[in-house]
Every structure is written in C-alpha cells, then in structure tokens.
Amino acid sequence: MLVNLKSIAAQNAAKKIWAIGALRTMSTPTTNTGSRKNIVLVDGVRSPFLLSGTSYSKLMPHELARHALLSLLRKTKVEKELVDYITYGSVIQEVKTSNIAREAALAAGFSDKTPAHTVTMACISSNAAITTGMGLIATGTYDTIVAGGVEFMSDVPIRFSRKMRSLMMRASKAKTMGQRLSLLSTFRPSFLAPELPAVAEFSSGETMGHSADRLAAAFNVSRKEQDDYALRSHTLAKEAEEKGYFTDLVPFKVSGVDGLISKDNGIRVSSRDKLAKLKPAFVKPHGSITAANASFLTDGASACLVMTEEKAKQLGLKPKAYLREFTYVSQDPVDQLLLGPAYGIPKLLKKAGLTLKDIDTWEVHEAFAGQIIANIKALESDWWCKTYLGLNEKYGAPDMSKFNNWGGSLSIGHPFAATGVRLCMHTANRLVREDGKLGVVAACAAGGQGVAMLIERYPGATAN
C-alpha cells in the first residue's frame, strides 16, 4: 500500500523537513479557554445549492449573497445596525464587485458605516471568514460579526489573451493614426483565444481532478470504493432532505424563474451499476475519478452570525454552538494537495486536548470521494503518520457512523466559498439531533491547504 508515496518520499530529501515541521505543529500546547471570551455561532443560512447554469444563471453573485444576508437577519431577528463587521468569502470573483462583501452588504441594506471585506482561501473561504470574525471578537475589536461566502460558477470572468490585452492597452494610449495602424499590424488571430479560469494549481498547472486521481491511486483507493462512497453521500443527503433536516436552507424566489427554489438540485440517488458505467473524467482511460464521484460546479451563498456569548445573552438570542478552536494547515500542493483533513484533524484535537473518541459528529468537505477515502487511509497508515505527522503509530480514522451523516459536497453541492458555513451549520444541527456535544469540521483547499474547526453544542440549542 502507498507504493507511489513511498517512492516519492524515498527520492525526496525534503521528507526529513516534512517530519520536523509536523513534529513542530503537533507540539502545540493544549488550549486554555478559561480567560477567553466565549464565541458563539448564533445561526446560519444558505441559499439552495444549484448546479451551475441552472436557475441562478441570470443573477449576479452579489444578488445571491444579498439573499443569504437578508435571510440571516430575518431568521435571527437581529437588526442590521447591531452588526459591527461583515467578512465574506469568494473564490472566482466577479470583476465588477471585487469586494463582494461590501457590495452585497449595501445591496442588503446594511448601513454604509458597517465595514465589510472579502476573503479568499479557495474551498475554505467561508471558514476563513468565520475565523477572521472570531479573531476580531477575541481581540475585543468587535462583538457581532456576519460571516459567509458566495460562489457563482454560471458566469465566470473570461479574459482576452495576454497578448490581446497588451495590444488593447497600448492602443488606448496611442495618440496618432500612424501609431494605431502600427499596433494594428502586430495583431494576430491567435490573440483572440480566450483565457478561461480553471480549477487548477497555478504552481503546478495540474487540475484538482487530476491531482485527486493521483492521490486515490497512491492510496490504492479503488473505483468501487469511490462509487460506493458517492452513493452513500447522495443517499444520506436525500434522507436528510426528506426528513426536513436542512433547516439552514432558505428558499429563494428568483425573478424570471417559475416557482420558489426550495431544494438543492444536485442530490441524485443512482445505482452502483449506473455509476460503474461512467467513464473517467480526468485521467483517461484508466483514472477512477468520474462525474459522479466528484463534486460538481455549484452556485450558492451562505451567511452566519457570530458574536460573544455575552452579547447573545444581552440580545436574548439562543445560539446553536460555541466556536471553540480552529487551525489551518498547509502542505505540498503537488502530491498532497487534498490531504488537509489528515493534517488538520490531529493538530486540532491535540490543541484542544481531545481524542477521536471525544468527537460526536464529523463534517468533512467532500471534494472527491477518492479524496475522502485517501484522507481516511492516511490517518489509518502507520507509515504515513510516522513519516508526515511525526507520530509513533497511526493516528486512527473518524468513526464512519458519525461521518457526514447528512451527505456532503458530493451530493448537496459545493459553491467554493459558501461550503464552510454549511459544514458548520450541519455540525451544529447534527449535534442537536444526534444528542452529541462536540463536532469537528474539516476541509481541504486548493494550494495544498486545509482547515479544522471544533464546535461545541450550546445548552438548549435547537435544530430549527
């Protein structure tokens, strides 16, 4: 097992540096929260998550974000004037609304005196928005933060080629007809080839799907394992939807679209036979990642209210959860691009003085079924944990009976910058419905990064 990774590690002298770095991160002392302010997740909402190119296709991203922000205010009954600061995530940004946090806030009717800024950290952007808010609260700068994120893949910015952009810029500065004609003579039809944004690593040029396929192969994750996991995700999401568990979802009436959009439209329970017939999507013809066991391009927005426990009590609010701990990790973006959870979970639990057995719910972002299984196998591998985490033996994997029990990004959808809030809300609501105390959120992200967060059920919390 792990033949490819062992070969890479054997040939790479930097392996020693990895191990030393891991030992350093694993030595973080247990956090003492005694002198800290208690920070609470009051509530959160999201739009229905839709496949790109469907019912949201004629909107702009700030309109989706506006819906999430207004829905949050309606659900919590908090006045706009009480919000001190807004931090909001976005990955593929609309150039007209580059600081979408500010534009969405103004569109939602927030005061022009309420500061807002946009964060971007790939698939963990709304996690970054939440933890940025936690930092602002922990320093005493603010008491009440709105955090969230939006992604709109139905209309991504497509640029002219660099040569064409250069020509146009120089043409705009030309003062005479002769100068303009001289520039025109340099034009070539190839200049018109557009540049499309790609879900690929700038540092390596490799698409995330291709990297996921290599990761699955390195950990000997079979096609059947991936298809079975994808079927599990869709089946559990469908069951949760039918039971009315997605209470964070707020229906959206879109102008020009018939009816009310009230459900995620990517949940599709298929059969193993149908899944097995699909062809590889990235590494052809022998890859194992397909359209069915990978997350799909999604439009959606989310928002949540974060504040001090003291402020929540003053306002008469009943929070969902305490936001207890978080950590970010980074690793090799070439061979370990999607292993953020395997690095982040041990680091987070070490920091909090907890073990795997202490965790009642797990919500881990499903970029690909192969990525999920590879992370689990990494944590179950003596060799990997010794080599990359500096441990004496395997760390162990989460209890799968507590893992993504309402489905995940494979089925519900994955608007890059909105998923983090969904993960936190599903954790908080699952803790209530499953009578748990502690939950972990974990996710990988482009750039070889990742996040892990610890959430504790608030006394008297409901799953409404």
mmCIF file of N, CA and C in Angstrom, residues 166-231:
data_model
loop_
_atom_site.group_PDB
_atom_site.id
_atom_site.type_symbol
_atom_site.label_atom_id
_atom_site.label_comp_id
_atom_site.label_asym_id
_atom_site.label_seq_id
_atom_site.Cartn_x
_atom_site.Cartn_y
_atom_site.Cartn_z
ATOM 1 N N SER A 166 -2.530 43.328 -23.918
ATOM 2 C CA SER A 166 -1.398 44.251 -24.075
ATOM 3 C C SER A 166 -1.614 45.165 -25.279
ATOM 4 N N LEU A 167 -2.075 44.576 -26.361
ATOM 5 C CA LEU A 167 -2.330 45.359 -27.566
ATOM 6 C C LEU A 167 -3.409 46.407 -27.310
ATOM 7 N N MET A 168 -4.455 46.052 -26.629
ATOM 8 C CA MET A 168 -5.549 46.982 -26.348
ATOM 9 C C MET A 168 -5.089 48.111 -25.425
ATOM 10 N N MET A 169 -4.250 47.776 -24.451
ATOM 11 C CA MET A 169 -3.743 48.801 -23.535
ATOM 12 C C MET A 169 -2.865 49.807 -24.284
ATOM 13 N N ARG A 170 -2.007 49.276 -25.148
ATOM 14 C CA ARG A 170 -1.138 50.183 -25.913
ATOM 15 C C ARG A 170 -1.945 51.014 -26.906
ATOM 16 N N ALA A 171 -3.001 50.398 -27.473
ATOM 17 C CA ALA A 171 -3.842 51.131 -28.417
ATOM 18 C C ALA A 171 -4.569 52.283 -27.734
ATOM 19 N N SER A 172 -4.944 52.071 -26.463
ATOM 20 C CA SER A 172 -5.653 53.136 -25.740
ATOM 21 C C SER A 172 -4.756 54.339 -25.479
ATOM 22 N N LYS A 173 -3.449 54.129 -25.541
ATOM 23 C CA LYS A 173 -2.502 55.223 -25.291
ATOM 24 C C LYS A 173 -1.947 55.833 -26.581
ATOM 25 N N ALA A 174 -2.271 55.200 -27.712
ATOM 26 C CA ALA A 174 -1.781 55.722 -28.998
ATOM 27 C C ALA A 174 -2.421 57.074 -29.293
ATOM 28 N N LYS A 175 -1.616 58.007 -29.752
ATOM 29 C CA LYS A 175 -2.111 59.374 -29.954
ATOM 30 C C LYS A 175 -2.375 59.706 -31.423
ATOM 31 N N THR A 176 -1.720 58.995 -32.334
ATOM 32 C CA THR A 176 -1.879 59.327 -33.760
ATOM 33 C C THR A 176 -2.403 58.117 -34.523
ATOM 34 N N MET A 177 -2.934 58.403 -35.720
ATOM 35 C CA MET A 177 -3.416 57.319 -36.568
ATOM 36 C C MET A 177 -2.273 56.396 -36.962
ATOM 37 N N GLY A 178 -1.113 56.926 -37.175
ATOM 38 C CA GLY A 178 0.045 56.125 -37.538
ATOM 39 C C GLY A 178 0.402 55.132 -36.438
ATOM 40 N N GLN A 179 0.352 55.600 -35.183
ATOM 41 C CA GLN A 179 0.661 54.720 -34.065
ATOM 42 C C GLN A 179 -0.381 53.593 -33.967
ATOM 43 N N ARG A 180 -1.650 53.959 -34.199
ATOM 44 C CA ARG A 180 -2.714 52.949 -34.116
ATOM 45 C C ARG A 180 -2.553 51.901 -35.219
ATOM 46 N N LEU A 181 -2.242 52.358 -36.456
ATOM 47 C CA LEU A 181 -2.063 51.424 -37.560
ATOM 48 C C LEU A 181 -0.853 50.523 -37.344
ATOM 49 N N SER A 182 0.195 51.101 -36.751
ATOM 50 C CA SER A 182 1.394 50.308 -36.463
ATOM 51 C C SER A 182 1.078 49.185 -35.472
ATOM 52 N N LEU A 183 0.277 49.503 -34.466
ATOM 53 C CA LEU A 183 -0.128 48.487 -33.493
ATOM 54 C C LEU A 183 -1.032 47.445 -34.134
ATOM 55 N N LEU A 184 -1.936 47.923 -35.016
ATOM 56 C CA LEU A 184 -2.863 47.005 -35.671
ATOM 57 C C LEU A 184 -2.119 45.983 -36.516
ATOM 58 N N SER A 185 -0.990 46.378 -37.063
ATOM 59 C CA SER A 185 -0.215 45.463 -37.908
ATOM 60 C C SER A 185 0.382 44.312 -37.107
ATOM 61 N N THR A 186 0.470 44.475 -35.786
ATOM 62 C CA THR A 186 1.035 43.412 -34.941
ATOM 63 C C THR A 186 -0.027 42.397 -34.513
ATOM 64 N N PHE A 187 -1.292 42.700 -34.817
ATOM 65 C CA PHE A 187 -2.374 41.800 -34.387
ATOM 66 C C PHE A 187 -2.318 40.471 -35.135
ATOM 67 N N ARG A 188 -2.580 39.374 -34.393
ATOM 68 C CA ARG A 188 -2.675 38.048 -34.973
ATOM 69 C C ARG A 188 -3.983 37.414 -34.510
ATOM 70 N N PRO A 189 -4.645 36.638 -35.359
ATOM 71 C CA PRO A 189 -5.904 35.987 -34.956
ATOM 72 C C PRO A 189 -5.781 35.172 -33.671
ATOM 73 N N SER A 190 -4.596 34.623 -33.402
ATOM 74 C CA SER A 190 -4.405 33.817 -32.189
ATOM 75 C C SER A 190 -4.588 34.641 -30.918
ATOM 76 N N PHE A 191 -4.465 35.989 -31.068
ATOM 77 C CA PHE A 191 -4.639 36.852 -29.890
ATOM 78 C C PHE A 191 -6.060 36.738 -29.332
ATOM 79 N N LEU A 192 -7.010 36.301 -30.161
ATOM 80 C CA LEU A 192 -8.418 36.273 -29.750
ATOM 81 C C LEU A 192 -8.779 35.043 -28.921
ATOM 82 N N ALA A 193 -7.837 34.123 -28.788
ATOM 83 C CA ALA A 193 -8.110 32.932 -27.974
ATOM 84 C C ALA A 193 -8.359 33.371 -26.527
ATOM 85 N N PRO A 194 -9.519 33.016 -25.931
ATOM 86 C CA PRO A 194 -9.843 33.488 -24.579
ATOM 87 C C PRO A 194 -9.094 32.721 -23.499
ATOM 88 N N GLU A 195 -8.994 33.323 -22.334
ATOM 89 C CA GLU A 195 -8.418 32.672 -21.154
ATOM 90 C C GLU A 195 -9.545 32.388 -20.171
ATOM 91 N N LEU A 196 -9.811 31.121 -19.944
ATOM 92 C CA LEU A 196 -10.865 30.734 -19.017
ATOM 93 C C LEU A 196 -10.262 30.390 -17.659
ATOM 94 N N PRO A 197 -10.948 30.731 -16.565
ATOM 95 C CA PRO A 197 -10.450 30.308 -15.253
ATOM 96 C C PRO A 197 -10.542 28.799 -15.146
ATOM 97 N N ALA A 198 -9.541 28.191 -14.544
ATOM 98 C CA ALA A 198 -9.520 26.735 -14.410
ATOM 99 C C ALA A 198 -9.359 26.353 -12.951
ATOM 100 N N VAL A 199 -9.974 25.226 -12.578
ATOM 101 C CA VAL A 199 -9.789 24.704 -11.229
ATOM 102 C C VAL A 199 -8.475 23.937 -11.248
ATOM 103 N N ALA A 200 -7.392 24.708 -11.327
ATOM 104 C CA ALA A 200 -6.058 24.129 -11.454
ATOM 105 C C ALA A 200 -5.086 24.897 -10.579
ATOM 106 N N GLU A 201 -4.018 24.235 -10.218
ATOM 107 C CA GLU A 201 -2.996 24.862 -9.384
ATOM 108 C C GLU A 201 -2.078 25.749 -10.230
ATOM 109 N N PHE A 202 -1.912 26.994 -9.816
ATOM 110 C CA PHE A 202 -1.015 27.886 -10.530
ATOM 111 C C PHE A 202 0.420 27.385 -10.438
ATOM 112 N N SER A 203 0.788 26.834 -9.271
ATOM 113 C CA SER A 203 2.169 26.416 -9.045
ATOM 114 C C SER A 203 2.559 25.196 -9.871
ATOM 115 N N SER A 204 1.595 24.332 -10.172
ATOM 116 C CA SER A 204 1.907 23.107 -10.906
ATOM 117 C C SER A 204 1.218 23.005 -12.261
ATOM 118 N N GLY A 205 0.140 23.766 -12.454
ATOM 119 C CA GLY A 205 -0.635 23.681 -13.684
ATOM 120 C C GLY A 205 -1.562 22.482 -13.739
ATOM 121 N N GLU A 206 -1.591 21.694 -12.683
ATOM 122 C CA GLU A 206 -2.399 20.483 -12.661
ATOM 123 C C GLU A 206 -3.808 20.776 -12.163
ATOM 124 N N THR A 207 -4.805 20.200 -12.823
ATOM 125 C CA THR A 207 -6.175 20.367 -12.346
ATOM 126 C C THR A 207 -6.371 19.586 -11.063
ATOM 127 N N MET A 208 -7.318 20.038 -10.249
ATOM 128 C CA MET A 208 -7.578 19.366 -8.987
ATOM 129 C C MET A 208 -8.069 17.939 -9.219
ATOM 130 N N GLY A 209 -8.865 17.740 -10.266
ATOM 131 C CA GLY A 209 -9.348 16.401 -10.559
ATOM 132 C C GLY A 209 -8.226 15.435 -10.893
ATOM 133 N N HIS A 210 -7.254 15.908 -11.655
ATOM 134 C CA HIS A 210 -6.100 15.075 -11.997
ATOM 135 C C HIS A 210 -5.309 14.742 -10.738
ATOM 136 N N SER A 211 -5.130 15.738 -9.868
ATOM 137 C CA SER A 211 -4.410 15.511 -8.613
ATOM 138 C C SER A 211 -5.155 14.522 -7.729
ATOM 139 N N ALA A 212 -6.480 14.648 -7.690
ATOM 140 C CA ALA A 212 -7.292 13.722 -6.888
ATOM 141 C C ALA A 212 -7.154 12.295 -7.407
ATOM 142 N N ASP A 213 -7.085 12.152 -8.723
ATOM 143 C CA ASP A 213 -6.924 10.821 -9.310
ATOM 144 C C ASP A 213 -5.580 10.214 -8.890
ATOM 145 N N ARG A 214 -4.537 11.013 -8.907
ATOM 146 C CA ARG A 214 -3.221 10.527 -8.488
ATOM 147 C C ARG A 214 -3.212 10.175 -7.005
ATOM 148 N N LEU A 215 -3.886 11.004 -6.204
ATOM 149 C CA LEU A 215 -3.945 10.745 -4.766
ATOM 150 C C LEU A 215 -4.668 9.433 -4.482
ATOM 151 N N ALA A 216 -5.785 9.220 -5.168
ATOM 152 C CA ALA A 216 -6.540 7.977 -4.990
ATOM 153 C C ALA A 216 -5.675 6.773 -5.364
ATOM 154 N N ALA A 217 -4.927 6.885 -6.445
ATOM 155 C CA ALA A 217 -4.058 5.782 -6.865
ATOM 156 C C ALA A 217 -2.953 5.538 -5.844
ATOM 157 N N ALA A 218 -2.391 6.608 -5.297
ATOM 158 C CA ALA A 218 -1.306 6.477 -4.325
ATOM 159 C C ALA A 218 -1.758 5.736 -3.077
ATOM 160 N N PHE A 219 -3.016 5.925 -2.702
ATOM 161 C CA PHE A 219 -3.537 5.259 -1.509
ATOM 162 C C PHE A 219 -4.354 4.006 -1.854
ATOM 163 N N ASN A 220 -4.202 3.545 -3.085
ATOM 164 C CA ASN A 220 -4.895 2.327 -3.528
ATOM 165 C C ASN A 220 -6.401 2.392 -3.282
ATOM 166 N N VAL A 221 -6.985 3.538 -3.576
ATOM 167 C CA VAL A 221 -8.434 3.689 -3.451
ATOM 168 C C VAL A 221 -9.064 3.202 -4.752
ATOM 169 N N SER A 222 -9.877 2.192 -4.674
ATOM 170 C CA SER A 222 -10.454 1.603 -5.877
ATOM 171 C C SER A 222 -11.607 2.439 -6.419
ATOM 172 N N ARG A 223 -11.930 2.203 -7.677
ATOM 173 C CA ARG A 223 -13.090 2.870 -8.290
ATOM 174 C C ARG A 223 -14.368 2.492 -7.534
ATOM 175 N N LYS A 224 -14.485 1.220 -7.140
ATOM 176 C CA LYS A 224 -15.676 0.775 -6.416
ATOM 177 C C LYS A 224 -15.809 1.487 -5.078
ATOM 178 N N GLU A 225 -14.710 1.649 -4.362
ATOM 179 C CA GLU A 225 -14.755 2.363 -3.078
ATOM 180 C C GLU A 225 -15.275 3.781 -3.281
ATOM 181 N N GLN A 226 -14.811 4.409 -4.340
ATOM 182 C CA GLN A 226 -15.229 5.788 -4.604
ATOM 183 C C GLN A 226 -16.702 5.863 -4.988
ATOM 184 N N ASP A 227 -17.132 4.983 -5.850
ATOM 185 C CA ASP A 227 -18.539 4.977 -6.257
ATOM 186 C C ASP A 227 -19.449 4.655 -5.068
ATOM 187 N N ASP A 228 -19.020 3.722 -4.223
ATOM 188 C CA ASP A 228 -19.814 3.379 -3.039
ATOM 189 C C ASP A 228 -19.932 4.571 -2.099
ATOM 190 N N TYR A 229 -18.826 5.302 -1.941
ATOM 191 C CA TYR A 229 -18.879 6.467 -1.056
ATOM 192 C C TYR A 229 -19.788 7.548 -1.643
ATOM 193 N N ALA A 230 -19.687 7.770 -2.953
ATOM 194 C CA ALA A 230 -20.542 8.774 -3.602
ATOM 195 C C ALA A 230 -22.016 8.406 -3.445
ATOM 196 N N LEU A 231 -22.329 7.136 -3.615
ATOM 197 C CA LEU A 231 -23.715 6.684 -3.436
ATOM 198 C C LEU A 231 -24.171 6.904 -2.004
#
